[in-house]
Amino acid sequence: MTRSVSQLVAKQPNIGKLIRALWQELNMSKEKFAAGFSVTFLIINPWEMEM
């Protein structure tokens, strides 16, 4: 059975919300969280805006 792309996308978690929740739950600044992945917070910002 084939699923349409819209059905698959609808079941995906909202990555932006997950990222924000994770750095907040870890009690980290966005800058420190980003540094843990060897990126700057300017890279993390667009990911969060996907919310």
mmCIF file of N, CA and C in Angstrom:
data_model
loop_
_atom_site.group_PDB
_atom_site.id
_atom_site.type_symbol
_atom_site.label_atom_id
_atom_site.label_comp_id
_atom_site.label_asym_id
_atom_site.label_seq_id
_atom_site.Cartn_x
_atom_site.Cartn_y
_atom_site.Cartn_z
ATOM 1 N N MET A 1 0.854 -1.180 0.000
ATOM 2 C CA MET A 1 0.000 0.000 0.000
ATOM 3 C C MET A 1 0.895 1.238 0.000
ATOM 4 N N THR A 2 0.657 2.134 -0.894
ATOM 5 C CA THR A 2 1.453 3.354 -0.972
ATOM 6 C C THR A 2 0.762 4.488 -0.224
ATOM 7 N N ARG A 3 1.585 5.264 0.450
ATOM 8 C CA ARG A 3 1.046 6.429 1.168
ATOM 9 C C ARG A 3 1.455 7.688 0.432
ATOM 10 N N SER A 4 0.606 8.671 0.472
ATOM 11 C CA SER A 4 0.960 9.932 -0.157
ATOM 12 C C SER A 4 1.975 10.667 0.720
ATOM 13 N N VAL A 5 2.701 11.566 0.106
ATOM 14 C CA VAL A 5 3.703 12.340 0.833
ATOM 15 C C VAL A 5 3.048 13.127 1.954
ATOM 16 N N SER A 6 1.885 13.703 1.721
ATOM 17 C CA SER A 6 1.220 14.496 2.753
ATOM 18 C C SER A 6 0.857 13.643 3.970
ATOM 19 N N GLN A 7 0.508 12.385 3.769
ATOM 20 C CA GLN A 7 0.209 11.499 4.899
ATOM 21 C C GLN A 7 1.468 11.228 5.716
ATOM 22 N N LEU A 8 2.590 11.028 5.031
ATOM 23 C CA LEU A 8 3.841 10.759 5.731
ATOM 24 C C LEU A 8 4.334 11.992 6.477
ATOM 25 N N VAL A 9 4.238 13.149 5.865
ATOM 26 C CA VAL A 9 4.688 14.388 6.500
ATOM 27 C C VAL A 9 3.844 14.681 7.729
ATOM 28 N N ALA A 10 2.566 14.430 7.650
ATOM 29 C CA ALA A 10 1.668 14.711 8.776
ATOM 30 C C ALA A 10 2.044 13.893 10.005
ATOM 31 N N LYS A 11 2.656 12.742 9.815
ATOM 32 C CA LYS A 11 3.015 11.886 10.937
ATOM 33 C C LYS A 11 4.393 12.204 11.501
ATOM 34 N N GLN A 12 5.147 13.072 10.856
ATOM 35 C CA GLN A 12 6.480 13.424 11.324
ATOM 36 C C GLN A 12 6.385 14.415 12.479
ATOM 37 N N PRO A 13 7.279 14.285 13.471
ATOM 38 C CA PRO A 13 7.265 15.248 14.579
ATOM 39 C C PRO A 13 7.719 16.617 14.091
ATOM 40 N N ASN A 14 7.287 17.635 14.778
ATOM 41 C CA ASN A 14 7.715 18.985 14.433
ATOM 42 C C ASN A 14 9.122 19.182 14.989
ATOM 43 N N ILE A 15 10.100 19.176 14.114
ATOM 44 C CA ILE A 15 11.504 19.226 14.513
ATOM 45 C C ILE A 15 11.815 20.518 15.272
ATOM 46 N N GLY A 16 11.272 21.629 14.829
ATOM 47 C CA GLY A 16 11.523 22.904 15.504
ATOM 48 C C GLY A 16 11.108 22.876 16.964
ATOM 49 N N LYS A 17 9.924 22.322 17.215
ATOM 50 C CA LYS A 17 9.442 22.231 18.601
ATOM 51 C C LYS A 17 10.307 21.282 19.417
ATOM 52 N N LEU A 18 10.747 20.196 18.807
ATOM 53 C CA LEU A 18 11.599 19.243 19.508
ATOM 54 C C LEU A 18 12.949 19.855 19.875
ATOM 55 N N ILE A 19 13.524 20.604 18.943
ATOM 56 C CA ILE A 19 14.817 21.245 19.205
ATOM 57 C C ILE A 19 14.693 22.230 20.358
ATOM 58 N N ARG A 20 13.692 23.087 20.304
ATOM 59 C CA ARG A 20 13.507 24.080 21.363
ATOM 60 C C ARG A 20 13.267 23.404 22.715
ATOM 61 N N ALA A 21 12.407 22.407 22.722
ATOM 62 C CA ALA A 21 12.107 21.705 23.971
ATOM 63 C C ALA A 21 13.363 21.043 24.538
ATOM 64 N N LEU A 22 14.204 20.511 23.661
ATOM 65 C CA LEU A 22 15.397 19.814 24.118
ATOM 66 C C LEU A 22 16.393 20.758 24.779
ATOM 67 N N TRP A 23 16.727 21.900 24.125
ATOM 68 C CA TRP A 23 17.707 22.782 24.755
ATOM 69 C C TRP A 23 17.148 23.437 26.010
ATOM 70 N N GLN A 24 15.845 23.642 26.050
ATOM 71 C CA GLN A 24 15.249 24.199 27.258
ATOM 72 C C GLN A 24 15.227 23.156 28.377
ATOM 73 N N GLU A 25 14.892 21.921 28.040
ATOM 74 C CA GLU A 25 14.860 20.848 29.031
ATOM 75 C C GLU A 25 16.251 20.598 29.614
ATOM 76 N N LEU A 26 17.264 20.742 28.777
ATOM 77 C CA LEU A 26 18.647 20.561 29.225
ATOM 78 C C LEU A 26 19.172 21.789 29.973
ATOM 79 N N ASN A 27 18.318 22.807 30.062
ATOM 80 C CA ASN A 27 18.673 24.055 30.749
ATOM 81 C C ASN A 27 19.942 24.669 30.142
ATOM 82 N N MET A 28 19.969 24.682 28.805
ATOM 83 C CA MET A 28 21.112 25.226 28.078
ATOM 84 C C MET A 28 20.658 26.446 27.293
ATOM 85 N N SER A 29 21.607 27.312 27.000
ATOM 86 C CA SER A 29 21.301 28.385 26.068
ATOM 87 C C SER A 29 21.304 27.784 24.666
ATOM 88 N N LYS A 30 20.669 28.478 23.752
ATOM 89 C CA LYS A 30 20.663 27.999 22.372
ATOM 90 C C LYS A 30 22.089 27.952 21.823
ATOM 91 N N GLU A 31 22.918 28.908 22.263
ATOM 92 C CA GLU A 31 24.310 28.974 21.811
ATOM 93 C C GLU A 31 25.099 27.744 22.266
ATOM 94 N N LYS A 32 24.935 27.351 23.532
ATOM 95 C CA LYS A 32 25.650 26.177 24.046
ATOM 96 C C LYS A 32 25.124 24.898 23.395
ATOM 97 N N PHE A 33 23.828 24.835 23.200
ATOM 98 C CA PHE A 33 23.235 23.682 22.537
ATOM 99 C C PHE A 33 23.809 23.537 21.128
ATOM 100 N N ALA A 34 23.845 24.632 20.402
ATOM 101 C CA ALA A 34 24.379 24.616 19.035
ATOM 102 C C ALA A 34 25.848 24.214 19.026
ATOM 103 N N ALA A 35 26.614 24.729 19.970
ATOM 104 C CA ALA A 35 28.037 24.408 20.034
ATOM 105 C C ALA A 35 28.264 22.913 20.223
ATOM 106 N N GLY A 36 27.368 22.258 20.901
ATOM 107 C CA GLY A 36 27.464 20.815 21.083
ATOM 108 C C GLY A 36 27.385 20.043 19.763
ATOM 109 N N PHE A 37 26.823 20.687 18.755
ATOM 110 C CA PHE A 37 26.725 20.080 17.428
ATOM 111 C C PHE A 37 27.700 20.719 16.448
ATOM 112 N N SER A 38 28.609 21.534 16.987
ATOM 113 C CA SER A 38 29.625 22.224 16.175
ATOM 114 C C SER A 38 29.011 23.144 15.128
ATOM 115 N N VAL A 39 27.901 23.793 15.512
ATOM 116 C CA VAL A 39 27.278 24.813 14.664
ATOM 117 C C VAL A 39 27.018 26.037 15.534
ATOM 118 N N THR A 40 26.638 27.138 14.911
ATOM 119 C CA THR A 40 26.292 28.335 15.676
ATOM 120 C C THR A 40 24.783 28.379 15.877
ATOM 121 N N PHE A 41 24.358 29.258 16.785
ATOM 122 C CA PHE A 41 22.912 29.384 17.012
ATOM 123 C C PHE A 41 22.214 29.896 15.758
ATOM 124 N N LEU A 42 22.954 30.549 14.863
ATOM 125 C CA LEU A 42 22.352 31.018 13.612
ATOM 126 C C LEU A 42 21.925 29.855 12.717
ATOM 127 N N ILE A 43 22.522 28.713 12.927
ATOM 128 C CA ILE A 43 22.109 27.509 12.203
ATOM 129 C C ILE A 43 20.864 26.915 12.858
ATOM 130 N N ILE A 44 20.814 26.962 14.177
ATOM 131 C CA ILE A 44 19.686 26.391 14.922
ATOM 132 C C ILE A 44 18.409 27.214 14.716
ATOM 133 N N ASN A 45 18.540 28.531 14.640
ATOM 134 C CA ASN A 45 17.366 29.405 14.502
ATOM 135 C C ASN A 45 16.416 28.990 13.382
ATOM 136 N N PRO A 46 16.895 28.807 12.159
ATOM 137 C CA PRO A 46 15.946 28.420 11.091
ATOM 138 C C PRO A 46 15.279 27.077 11.358
ATOM 139 N N TRP A 47 15.992 26.162 12.009
ATOM 140 C CA TRP A 47 15.381 24.872 12.325
ATOM 141 C C TRP A 47 14.198 25.075 13.264
ATOM 142 N N GLU A 48 14.374 25.958 14.250
ATOM 143 C CA GLU A 48 13.278 26.221 15.210
ATOM 144 C C GLU A 48 12.120 26.938 14.537
ATOM 145 N N MET A 49 12.412 27.766 13.566
ATOM 146 C CA MET A 49 11.360 28.543 12.923
ATOM 147 C C MET A 49 10.465 27.675 12.044
ATOM 148 N N GLU A 50 10.840 26.420 11.866
ATOM 149 C CA GLU A 50 10.032 25.477 11.093
ATOM 150 C C GLU A 50 8.798 25.062 11.883
ATOM 151 N N MET A 51 8.611 25.624 13.068
ATOM 152 C CA MET A 51 7.530 25.222 13.965
ATOM 153 C C MET A 51 6.207 25.560 13.382
#
